[in-house]
Every structure is written in structure tokens, then in C-alpha cells.
mmCIF file of C-alpha atoms and ligand atoms in Angstrom:
data_model
loop_
_atom_site.group_PDB
_atom_site.id
_atom_site.type_symbol
_atom_site.label_atom_id
_atom_site.label_comp_id
_atom_site.label_asym_id
_atom_site.label_seq_id
_atom_site.Cartn_x
_atom_site.Cartn_y
_atom_site.Cartn_z
ATOM 1 C CA MET A 26 143.484 192.100 44.317
ATOM 2 C CA SER A 27 144.803 189.203 42.640
ATOM 3 C CA LEU A 28 144.810 187.109 45.754
ATOM 4 C CA ARG A 29 146.164 183.986 43.988
ATOM 5 C CA LEU A 30 149.343 185.963 42.929
ATOM 6 C CA SER A 31 149.797 187.588 46.081
ATOM 7 C CA LEU A 32 149.440 183.988 47.920
ATOM 8 C CA ALA A 33 152.060 182.361 45.436
ATOM 9 C CA LEU A 34 154.727 185.140 46.047
ATOM 10 C CA ASP A 35 154.128 185.663 49.722
ATOM 11 C CA ALA A 36 153.546 182.360 51.279
ATOM 12 C CA GLY A 37 153.502 179.723 48.130
ATOM 13 C CA GLY A 38 156.981 179.800 47.591
ATOM 14 C CA CYS A 39 157.599 181.061 44.238
ATOM 15 C CA ALA A 40 160.517 183.660 44.189
ATOM 16 C CA LEU A 41 160.717 186.086 41.766
ATOM 17 C CA PRO A 42 164.275 186.895 40.275
ATOM 18 C CA ASP A 43 165.409 190.488 42.116
ATOM 19 C CA GLU A 44 166.095 191.899 38.619
ATOM 20 C CA GLY A 45 164.940 191.810 35.188
ATOM 21 C CA ARG A 46 161.188 192.590 33.412
ATOM 22 C CA ILE A 47 158.325 190.554 34.072
ATOM 23 C CA ALA A 48 155.772 189.807 31.362
ATOM 24 C CA VAL A 49 152.277 189.802 32.364
ATOM 25 C CA PHE A 50 149.636 188.488 30.039
ATOM 26 C CA ALA A 51 146.347 189.487 29.742
ATOM 27 C CA PRO A 52 145.201 190.967 32.886
ATOM 28 C CA ARG A 53 141.771 192.275 32.883
ATOM 29 C CA ALA A 54 141.082 195.986 33.930
ATOM 30 C CA GLY A 55 140.730 196.345 37.656
ATOM 31 C CA LEU A 56 142.952 193.485 38.725
ATOM 32 C CA ASP A 57 145.175 194.849 41.554
ATOM 33 C CA LEU A 58 149.039 193.892 40.665
ATOM 34 C CA SER A 59 150.413 195.102 43.492
ATOM 35 C CA ALA A 60 152.351 191.931 44.305
ATOM 36 C CA LEU A 61 154.354 192.934 41.420
ATOM 37 C CA PRO A 62 157.232 195.576 41.257
ATOM 38 C CA LYS A 63 155.295 197.766 38.860
ATOM 39 C CA ASP A 64 158.689 199.331 37.247
ATOM 40 C CA ARG A 65 159.686 195.976 36.220
ATOM 41 C CA VAL A 66 156.304 194.875 34.637
ATOM 42 C CA LEU A 67 155.211 194.957 31.182
ATOM 43 C CA ILE A 68 151.873 194.322 30.337
ATOM 44 C CA LEU A 69 150.580 192.575 27.213
ATOM 45 C CA GLN A 70 146.927 193.274 26.580
ATOM 46 C CA PRO A 71 145.410 193.485 23.066
ATOM 47 C CA LEU A 72 141.961 194.910 24.483
ATOM 48 C CA ARG A 73 142.020 198.602 24.347
ATOM 49 C CA PRO A 74 139.961 199.290 27.213
ATOM 50 C CA ASP A 75 141.852 197.086 29.721
ATOM 51 C CA PHE A 76 145.212 198.300 27.935
ATOM 52 C CA GLU A 77 144.371 202.089 28.603
ATOM 53 C CA SER A 78 143.367 201.154 32.164
ATOM 54 C CA PHE A 79 146.568 199.659 33.080
ATOM 55 C CA GLU A 80 148.436 202.542 30.982
ATOM 56 C CA ALA A 81 146.672 205.107 33.182
ATOM 57 C CA ALA A 82 147.835 203.512 36.293
ATOM 58 C CA GLY A 83 151.452 204.080 35.078
ATOM 59 C CA PHE A 84 152.349 200.561 33.697
ATOM 60 C CA ALA A 85 154.408 199.676 30.485
ATOM 61 C CA CYS A 86 151.803 198.311 28.130
ATOM 62 C CA LEU A 87 151.942 196.769 24.775
ATOM 63 C CA PRO A 88 149.256 195.064 22.792
ATOM 64 C CA GLU A 89 150.934 192.172 21.495
ATOM 65 C CA LEU A 90 154.149 190.206 21.913
ATOM 66 C CA ALA A 91 154.964 190.570 18.130
ATOM 67 C CA ASP A 92 155.705 194.306 19.199
ATOM 68 C CA LEU A 93 158.546 193.366 21.036
ATOM 69 C CA PRO A 94 162.207 193.059 20.015
ATOM 70 C CA GLU A 95 162.911 189.377 19.198
ATOM 71 C CA THR A 96 166.088 189.054 21.681
ATOM 72 C CA GLU A 97 164.040 190.394 24.696
ATOM 73 C CA ARG A 98 164.074 187.879 27.223
ATOM 74 C CA PHE A 99 162.109 188.234 30.668
ATOM 75 C CA ALA A 100 163.317 187.438 34.327
ATOM 76 C CA ALA A 101 159.633 185.987 34.989
ATOM 77 C CA ALA A 102 156.025 185.901 33.372
ATOM 78 C CA VAL A 103 152.517 185.612 34.700
ATOM 79 C CA VAL A 104 149.825 184.483 32.466
ATOM 80 C CA PHE A 105 146.022 185.389 33.722
ATOM 81 C CA LEU A 106 144.609 182.828 31.580
ATOM 82 C CA PRO A 107 141.496 183.963 28.879
ATOM 83 C CA ARG A 108 138.651 181.964 28.597
ATOM 84 C CA ALA A 109 139.535 180.813 24.829
ATOM 85 C CA LYS A 110 141.378 177.414 25.243
ATOM 86 C CA ALA A 111 143.530 177.906 22.105
ATOM 87 C CA GLU A 112 144.294 181.379 23.223
ATOM 88 C CA ALA A 113 145.167 180.210 26.674
ATOM 89 C CA ARG A 114 147.425 177.466 25.433
ATOM 90 C CA MET A 115 148.960 180.236 23.120
ATOM 91 C CA LEU A 116 149.743 182.402 25.736
ATOM 92 C CA VAL A 117 151.314 180.212 28.118
ATOM 93 C CA ALA A 118 153.524 178.841 25.285
ATOM 94 C CA GLN A 119 154.666 182.596 24.475
ATOM 95 C CA ALA A 120 155.424 183.168 28.052
ATOM 96 C CA GLU A 121 157.426 180.108 28.417
ATOM 97 C CA SER A 122 159.344 180.901 25.297
ATOM 98 C CA ILE A 123 160.328 184.511 26.274
ATOM 99 C CA THR A 124 161.180 183.817 30.210
ATOM 100 C CA ALA A 125 164.277 182.672 31.846
ATOM 101 C CA GLY A 126 162.643 182.319 35.256
ATOM 102 C CA PRO A 127 159.423 181.261 36.485
ATOM 103 C CA VAL A 128 156.230 181.107 34.596
ATOM 104 C CA LEU A 129 153.137 181.570 36.649
ATOM 105 C CA VAL A 130 149.788 180.549 35.439
ATOM 106 C CA ASP A 131 146.547 181.750 37.266
ATOM 107 C CA GLY A 132 143.010 181.176 36.258
ATOM 108 C CA ALA A 133 139.591 180.462 37.456
ATOM 109 C CA LYS A 134 138.307 176.777 37.376
ATOM 110 C CA THR A 135 135.633 177.910 34.599
ATOM 111 C CA ASP A 136 138.486 179.411 32.495
ATOM 112 C CA GLY A 137 140.041 175.734 32.456
ATOM 113 C CA ILE A 138 143.088 176.167 34.792
ATOM 114 C CA ASP A 139 142.621 172.465 35.146
ATOM 115 C CA SER A 140 142.828 171.303 31.837
ATOM 116 C CA VAL A 141 145.772 173.373 31.138
ATOM 117 C CA LEU A 142 147.722 172.282 34.492
ATOM 118 C CA LYS A 143 147.172 168.657 33.084
ATOM 119 C CA ASN A 144 148.531 169.118 29.918
ATOM 120 C CA LEU A 145 151.588 170.974 31.315
ATOM 121 C CA ARG A 146 152.416 168.354 33.798
ATOM 122 C CA LYS A 147 152.795 166.212 30.783
ATOM 123 C CA CYS A 148 155.817 168.279 29.480
ATOM 124 C CA THR A 149 157.147 170.510 32.169
ATOM 125 C CA ASP A 150 157.756 170.390 35.748
ATOM 126 C CA THR A 151 154.828 172.441 37.530
ATOM 127 C CA SER A 152 154.568 173.416 41.159
ATOM 128 C CA ALA A 153 151.795 172.293 43.357
ATOM 129 C CA PRO A 154 148.714 174.215 42.258
ATOM 130 C CA LEU A 155 147.761 176.794 45.010
ATOM 131 C CA SER A 156 143.639 176.971 45.453
ATOM 132 C CA LYS A 157 141.668 179.917 46.268
ATOM 133 C CA ALA A 158 138.728 182.122 45.165
ATOM 134 C CA HIS A 159 137.384 179.229 42.919
ATOM 135 C CA GLY A 160 140.684 179.365 40.605
ATOM 136 C CA LYS A 161 144.124 178.288 41.012
ATOM 137 C CA ILE A 162 147.872 179.384 40.287
ATOM 138 C CA PHE A 163 150.873 177.110 39.707
ATOM 139 C CA TRP A 164 154.197 177.840 38.093
ATOM 140 C CA PHE A 165 157.022 176.158 35.945
ATOM 141 C CA GLN A 166 160.426 177.180 34.782
ATOM 142 C CA GLY A 167 160.538 178.894 31.355
ATOM 143 C CA GLY A 168 162.908 179.084 28.794
ATOM 144 C CA ASN A 169 163.197 175.566 27.132
ATOM 145 C CA ASN A 170 160.726 175.915 24.203
ATOM 146 C CA ARG A 171 159.119 173.131 25.376
ATOM 147 C CA LEU A 172 155.614 174.324 24.349
ATOM 148 C CA SER A 173 156.011 175.501 20.721
ATOM 149 C CA ASP A 174 153.630 173.214 19.602
ATOM 150 C CA TRP A 175 151.167 174.828 21.529
ATOM 151 C CA ILE A 176 151.352 178.224 19.234
ATOM 152 C CA PRO A 177 149.153 177.809 16.180
ATOM 153 C CA GLU A 178 150.368 178.433 12.541
ATOM 154 C CA PRO A 179 149.831 182.198 11.722
ATOM 155 C CA GLY A 180 146.839 183.182 9.904
ATOM 156 C CA VAL A 181 144.521 180.222 10.319
ATOM 157 C CA SER A 182 142.192 180.641 7.386
ATOM 158 C CA VAL A 183 138.537 180.254 8.131
ATOM 159 C CA ASP A 184 135.783 180.503 5.569
ATOM 160 C CA GLY A 185 138.471 182.138 3.511
ATOM 161 C CA PHE A 186 139.248 184.794 6.026
ATOM 162 C CA ILE A 187 142.110 184.975 8.589
ATOM 163 C CA THR A 188 141.401 184.686 12.157
ATOM 164 C CA ALA A 189 143.199 183.857 15.253
ATOM 165 C CA PRO A 190 142.877 182.206 18.942
ATOM 166 C CA GLY A 191 140.627 184.079 21.051
ATOM 167 C CA VAL A 192 139.274 186.551 18.777
ATOM 168 C CA PHE A 193 135.641 186.707 18.338
ATOM 169 C CA SER A 194 133.910 184.025 16.051
ATOM 170 C CA ALA A 195 137.232 182.613 15.464
ATOM 171 C CA ASP A 196 135.816 179.511 13.919
ATOM 172 C CA GLY A 197 134.190 180.987 11.010
ATOM 173 C CA ILE A 198 131.328 183.692 10.245
ATOM 174 C CA ASP A 199 129.162 184.625 12.907
ATOM 175 C CA PRO A 200 125.325 183.739 12.029
ATOM 176 C CA ALA A 201 124.190 187.171 13.206
ATOM 177 C CA SER A 202 126.821 189.031 11.027
ATOM 178 C CA LYS A 203 125.380 186.769 8.096
ATOM 179 C CA LEU A 204 122.003 187.743 8.578
ATOM 180 C CA LEU A 205 122.952 191.501 8.916
ATOM 181 C CA ALA A 206 125.079 191.355 5.825
ATOM 182 C CA GLY A 207 122.124 189.953 3.786
ATOM 183 C CA CYS A 208 119.747 192.635 5.079
ATOM 184 C CA LEU A 209 122.087 195.642 3.793
ATOM 185 C CA PRO A 210 120.845 197.498 0.859
ATOM 186 C CA GLU A 211 122.656 198.174 -2.172
ATOM 187 C CA LYS A 212 123.621 201.854 -1.336
ATOM 188 C CA LEU A 213 125.441 202.642 2.127
ATOM 189 C CA GLY A 214 126.472 206.137 1.543
ATOM 190 C CA ARG A 215 130.086 207.263 0.814
ATOM 191 C CA ARG A 216 131.295 207.264 4.585
ATOM 192 C CA VAL A 217 130.683 204.027 6.596
ATOM 193 C CA ALA A 218 131.672 202.922 10.058
ATOM 194 C CA ASP A 219 131.583 199.438 11.181
ATOM 195 C CA LEU A 220 132.031 199.391 15.100
ATOM 196 C CA GLY A 221 133.282 196.271 16.643
ATOM 197 C CA ALA A 222 134.684 195.278 13.140
ATOM 198 C CA GLY A 223 136.308 192.134 14.519
ATOM 199 C CA TRP A 224 138.417 190.385 12.182
ATOM 200 C CA GLY A 225 136.631 192.193 9.473
ATOM 201 C CA TYR A 226 133.500 189.948 8.072
ATOM 202 C CA LEU A 227 131.044 192.678 7.959
ATOM 203 C CA ALA A 228 133.662 195.249 6.492
ATOM 204 C CA ALA A 229 134.277 192.933 3.552
ATOM 205 C CA GLN A 230 130.526 192.572 2.885
ATOM 206 C CA ILE A 231 130.290 196.708 3.362
ATOM 207 C CA LEU A 232 132.927 197.163 0.569
ATOM 208 C CA GLN A 233 131.023 195.388 -1.701
ATOM 209 C CA ARG A 234 128.252 197.677 -1.895
ATOM 210 C CA THR A 235 128.330 200.503 -4.615
ATOM 211 C CA GLY A 236 129.399 203.956 -3.860
ATOM 212 C CA VAL A 237 131.465 203.357 -0.518
ATOM 213 C CA GLU A 238 134.439 205.810 -0.457
ATOM 214 C CA HIS A 239 135.672 205.382 3.083
ATOM 215 C CA LEU A 240 135.126 202.535 5.671
ATOM 216 C CA HIS A 241 136.232 202.702 9.242
ATOM 217 C CA LEU A 242 136.887 199.478 11.097
ATOM 218 C CA VAL A 243 136.676 200.304 14.835
ATOM 219 C CA GLU A 244 137.619 197.619 17.005
ATOM 220 C CA ALA A 245 139.311 196.995 20.679
ATOM 221 C CA ASP A 246 140.919 193.783 20.060
ATOM 222 C CA HIS A 247 144.238 194.573 18.544
ATOM 223 C CA VAL A 248 144.707 190.723 17.297
ATOM 224 C CA ALA A 249 141.195 190.690 15.370
ATOM 225 C CA LEU A 250 142.180 194.051 13.993
ATOM 226 C CA GLY A 251 145.274 192.650 12.697
ATOM 227 C CA CYS A 252 143.271 189.716 11.022
ATOM 228 C CA ALA A 253 140.963 192.517 9.647
ATOM 229 C CA ARG A 254 143.998 194.211 8.152
ATOM 230 C CA HIS A 255 144.714 190.978 6.134
ATOM 231 C CA ASN A 256 141.035 190.258 5.260
ATOM 232 C CA VAL A 257 140.121 193.734 4.344
ATOM 233 C CA ALA A 258 143.052 194.956 2.069
ATOM 234 C CA ASP A 259 141.175 197.843 0.322
ATOM 235 C CA VAL A 260 142.612 201.278 0.298
ATOM 236 C CA ARG A 261 139.092 202.691 1.394
ATOM 237 C CA ALA A 262 139.723 200.798 4.657
ATOM 238 C CA GLU A 263 140.896 202.698 7.591
ATOM 239 C CA PHE A 264 141.618 200.677 10.924
ATOM 240 C CA HIS A 265 141.350 202.245 14.339
ATOM 241 C CA TRP A 266 142.409 200.122 17.428
ATOM 242 C CA ALA A 267 140.072 201.928 19.801
ATOM 243 C CA ASP A 268 137.095 201.808 22.082
ATOM 244 C CA ALA A 269 134.146 202.680 19.995
ATOM 245 C CA ARG A 270 132.458 204.174 23.145
ATOM 246 C CA LYS A 271 134.838 206.962 22.692
ATOM 247 C CA TRP A 272 136.101 206.885 19.514
ATOM 248 C CA GLN A 273 136.191 210.225 17.706
ATOM 249 C CA ALA A 274 135.123 209.666 13.977
ATOM 250 C CA PRO A 275 137.450 212.104 11.650
ATOM 251 C CA GLU A 276 134.358 212.955 9.381
ATOM 252 C CA GLN A 277 130.465 212.721 9.730
ATOM 253 C CA ILE A 278 129.556 209.242 8.676
ATOM 254 C CA ASN A 279 126.533 208.507 6.572
ATOM 255 C CA THR A 280 125.971 204.761 7.765
ATOM 256 C CA VAL A 281 127.091 202.728 10.764
ATOM 257 C CA VAL A 282 126.795 199.028 10.421
ATOM 258 C CA MET A 283 127.533 196.961 13.589
ATOM 259 C CA ASN A 284 127.120 193.817 15.363
ATOM 260 C CA PRO A 285 127.976 195.150 18.814
ATOM 261 C CA PRO A 286 129.426 193.329 21.839
ATOM 262 C CA PHE A 287 127.288 192.815 24.805
ATOM 263 C CA HIS A 288 129.697 190.926 26.842
ATOM 264 C CA ALA A 289 132.703 192.203 29.091
ATOM 265 C CA GLY A 290 134.356 189.107 30.368
ATOM 266 C CA ARG A 291 132.048 186.557 31.464
ATOM 267 C CA SER A 292 128.882 188.855 32.207
ATOM 268 C CA ALA A 293 126.236 189.997 29.899
ATOM 269 C CA GLU A 294 126.301 194.034 29.879
ATOM 270 C CA PRO A 295 123.582 195.102 27.521
ATOM 271 C CA GLU A 296 124.805 198.673 28.391
ATOM 272 C CA LEU A 297 128.090 198.055 26.212
ATOM 273 C CA GLY A 298 125.774 197.706 22.913
ATOM 274 C CA GLN A 299 123.579 200.656 24.242
ATOM 275 C CA ALA A 300 126.788 202.555 24.390
ATOM 276 C CA PHE A 301 127.738 201.292 20.990
ATOM 277 C CA ILE A 302 123.987 202.989 20.009
ATOM 278 C CA SER A 303 124.866 206.109 21.367
ATOM 279 C CA ALA A 304 128.365 206.276 19.753
ATOM 280 C CA ALA A 305 126.675 205.627 16.280
ATOM 281 C CA ALA A 306 123.934 208.357 16.788
ATOM 282 C CA ASN A 307 126.492 210.893 17.801
ATOM 283 C CA MET A 308 128.750 210.303 14.813
ATOM 284 C CA LEU A 309 125.953 210.336 12.078
ATOM 285 C CA VAL A 310 125.026 213.063 9.849
ATOM 286 C CA ALA A 311 121.519 214.272 10.083
ATOM 287 C CA SER A 312 120.119 212.029 7.648
ATOM 288 C CA GLY A 313 122.490 208.933 8.615
ATOM 289 C CA HIS A 314 121.357 205.455 8.834
ATOM 290 C CA LEU A 315 122.260 202.499 11.730
ATOM 291 C CA TRP A 316 121.844 198.968 10.460
ATOM 292 C CA MET A 317 122.697 196.512 13.319
ATOM 293 C CA VAL A 318 121.970 192.880 14.512
ATOM 294 C CA ALA A 319 121.427 191.561 18.022
ATOM 295 C CA ASN A 320 120.406 188.891 19.962
ATOM 296 C CA ARG A 321 116.853 188.768 20.110
ATOM 297 C CA HIS A 322 116.298 189.302 24.056
ATOM 298 C CA LEU A 323 118.822 192.300 24.335
ATOM 299 C CA PRO A 324 117.095 195.644 25.157
ATOM 300 C CA TYR A 325 117.847 198.128 22.573
ATOM 301 C CA GLU A 326 114.681 199.349 21.057
ATOM 302 C CA THR A 327 113.861 201.982 23.816
ATOM 303 C CA LEU A 328 117.235 203.603 23.035
ATOM 304 C CA LEU A 329 117.110 203.318 19.476
ATOM 305 C CA GLY A 330 113.500 205.163 19.674
ATOM 306 C CA GLU A 331 115.072 208.053 21.930
ATOM 307 C CA ARG A 332 118.200 208.537 19.662
ATOM 308 C CA PHE A 333 116.745 208.035 16.054
ATOM 309 C CA SER A 334 113.433 209.365 14.442
ATOM 310 C CA ALA A 335 112.495 206.051 12.841
ATOM 311 C CA VAL A 336 113.443 202.456 13.977
ATOM 312 C CA SER A 337 112.468 199.302 12.263
ATOM 313 C CA GLU A 338 113.027 195.479 12.521
ATOM 314 C CA VAL A 339 113.649 194.277 9.160
ATOM 315 C CA ALA A 340 114.498 190.554 9.609
ATOM 316 C CA GLY A 341 115.099 188.105 12.447
ATOM 317 C CA ASP A 342 114.127 185.011 13.469
ATOM 318 C CA ASN A 343 114.067 183.614 17.268
ATOM 319 C CA ARG A 344 117.836 184.202 18.022
ATOM 320 C CA PHE A 345 118.621 187.363 16.257
ATOM 321 C CA LYS A 346 116.961 190.345 15.176
ATOM 322 C CA VAL A 347 118.086 193.163 12.578
ATOM 323 C CA LEU A 348 117.307 196.612 13.420
ATOM 324 C CA HIS A 349 117.399 199.998 10.979
ATOM 325 C CA ALA A 350 117.352 203.212 12.612
ATOM 326 C CA GLN A 351 117.248 206.336 10.734
ATOM 327 C CA ARG A 352 117.877 209.998 11.537
ATOM 328 C CA PRO A 353 119.691 210.542 14.498
ATOM 329 C CA ARG A 354 118.322 212.903 17.219
ATOM 330 C CA ARG A 355 120.724 214.885 19.374
ATOM 331 C CA ALA A 356 121.401 213.363 22.720
ATOM 332 C CA LYS A 357 119.352 214.948 25.574
ATOM 333 C CA GLY A 358 121.244 216.866 28.381
HETATM 334 C C1 SAM B 403 129.804 190.596 18.086
HETATM 335 S S1 SAM B 403 131.301 190.841 17.535
HETATM 336 C C2 SAM B 403 131.051 191.404 16.033
HETATM 337 C C3 SAM B 403 132.308 191.214 15.045
HETATM 338 C C4 SAM B 403 132.482 191.386 13.604
HETATM 339 N N1 SAM B 403 132.207 192.606 13.313
HETATM 340 C C5 SAM B 403 131.708 190.254 12.864
HETATM 341 O O1 SAM B 403 130.792 190.608 12.647
HETATM 342 O O2 SAM B 403 132.269 189.144 12.782
HETATM 343 C C6 SAM B 403 131.621 192.477 18.599
HETATM 344 C C7 SAM B 403 133.110 192.885 18.388
HETATM 345 O O3 SAM B 403 133.477 194.255 19.138
HETATM 346 C C8 SAM B 403 134.453 194.280 19.789
HETATM 347 N N2 SAM B 403 134.583 194.975 21.137
HETATM 348 C C9 SAM B 403 134.172 194.822 22.144
HETATM 349 N N3 SAM B 403 134.257 195.737 23.209
HETATM 350 C C10 SAM B 403 134.428 196.907 22.338
HETATM 351 C C11 SAM B 403 134.657 198.250 22.314
HETATM 352 N N4 SAM B 403 134.481 198.821 23.653
HETATM 353 N N5 SAM B 403 135.111 198.834 21.180
HETATM 354 C C12 SAM B 403 135.408 198.378 20.023
HETATM 355 N N6 SAM B 403 135.282 197.240 19.764
HETATM 356 C C13 SAM B 403 134.962 196.363 20.693
HETATM 357 C C14 SAM B 403 134.929 192.685 20.060
HETATM 358 O O4 SAM B 403 136.280 192.464 20.039
HETATM 359 C C15 SAM B 403 134.258 191.898 18.962
HETATM 360 O O5 SAM B 403 135.233 191.749 17.860
#
């Protein structure tokens, strides 16, 4: 339950206009939005599993603001602060620019709510913050375009690639992915999938290998996938905004390459990477290969041994390990 949102609307003195749509930025799955009139809410959520969860609960959803008609103005907005500072600033500024009424900003202390409040106070009239559950909520009047310098120029280029605030490894090539790319063999087979493709670094390396005819980039973050479309401009690439754990490959795959996620939000969840391993085993041909990189401490070898006939560590250091698994086995049960 979003306790702070209820607090602001019920007792805190923030009045929602009686009519007009309410834009809700970046709520995570499971957040209770019952304090808002559902039929007036538009969820803006680029992460596919979270998007699907709100869609299944009957909310209108869009992955990104860019998908809205430019003229649409909202009666109110709520921003649930993401952890990345540049993304948080961008979402608050976007909310301000499309909203005629109040913009509520909610965040945990660990997500930098105090710093956003401090910076907003320099340019807007913010309400007094309400504190609850290790976080704060406050609001200010939108619609004056006072925060346009909080929105970065589109397509920030890093190491020759386009990235965006909040996407994985937005500041440059991830060292683990670089290690994996250096270990990939010259031949990967004709049909390859990159699970959790991000902004496309590994995909770009895969397409440099000989014989690749078709590469599926599967990524849950709509924003990252948009960057990948730009970074991997190649007719052999196909882009899928999807949860890799559930994605059904349209053809059998010869090789999966991946640097899987192991965090859902703040907490480490190795089950996420393990689900990627199972998904990879299920989509591969009988002679297929999996190449993956992981943080050294993550417990992947047991499952790899269950789901593949041969597994080896081909490279690594004290931080990362590159694992190669061959010939998937059928899942038990
Ligand atoms: C460790 S990053 C690797 C990104 C990219 N391959 C690279 O090497 O730079 C993992 C990626 O998985 C994505 N991701 C997280 N959960 C996902 C899911 N359920 N399905 C698909 N992608 C997911 C994240 O958004 C992130 O881009």
C-alpha cells in the first residue's frame, strides 16, 4: 500500500482535481494505488514485468511518455522516484511539463528523496514534506516548464553507444559484459538470442561474429531497448520488449549469450538469473550453447549442471566468472 500517497491525499492536504487524467510515473509492481481513481490513472512504466502487473490489474498503461500525443495535459501526476538520480530528475521534470495541477513526488530516503526536494525548492514552491516508512512525499504545482534543464539531451553517447538515464550501465560498457564478449568464439551459430540485452553492447559484439543470421534481443526495459534499436542498426537484429523468463522464441536458438540481471529493485535475487538459465535451456536446440557472465558469488553452477550436459568456467577474476554450458537437458517434471 502506498501509505505516503494515502497520507498526502487523505489527511495531508493535497487535493486532486475532480476531473482529468492522472499520470503515475514508475510505480513498481505490487504497489497499492487504491488511493487514486483507477479509471483516471495512466501508468507510465517502461519495465515489462511491472507494466504487465498493472495492466492485468485493469490500469491503462504506456511504457514511456514519448508514446503519448504531445498535446495531452494531465490534471495531476505522481512520481515514484527510481533509484538512479538522473532518471529521477528526468521523470519529475517530465511530470511537471505535462501536468496542469499538483505533481506529487514520493520516494524512500535511500532513493534520494531529500536531494530531489532540496533541488526542487530552489525553483518551485513545494509543500512541506510528509514523512512515513523511511521516506517522504511532497507536491508542487506543475505546468510551468520550470524544470526543462532536468531533462537530458536525447541520445547521450557513451563509448560510441547511445544510453539513457536509469538504464543498466548508463555510464559506459559494463566490465562483466566486456569480459564475456572477449570470450565468445568466432562462430556462434546462425540463430542467437541475447537475454537481457540492455542498450545492446553484447548484441553489437555478437553481430561481429561470422555466420550469425538472426539475433533476438530480449529486454524488459523499454528505454534500454530503444537505445539498443539505435546501437544495433542491423537487419539481422530483432527487438523484443519482453520478460525473458516468459519469452517464447519464434524459432529454436543455436546460442544464447547473456549477462543476466540478479537484482529486482534493491534486493539481490539470484532466482532471476536462475530463471534466465532455465529459459535459455528451454529455447536452445539439442546441440546448443549458453555463454554467460555473472558476479563470482552468484550460485548458478548447480542449476547449469542440471540443465546442461557440460558446463565449464572459461574465464574470470575475483569479481566475475564466464560460464559456458552445452547441450541442454529437458527440464525435470
Ligand atoms: C546485467 S544487465 C546486461 C545488459 C546488457 N546485456 C549489457 O551487457 O550491457 C541485465 C539486463 O537485463 C534486463 N532485465 C531485467 N529483468 C529482465 C527480465 N525479466 N527480462 C528481460 N530483461 C530483463 C535489465 O533491464 C538489464 O538491461
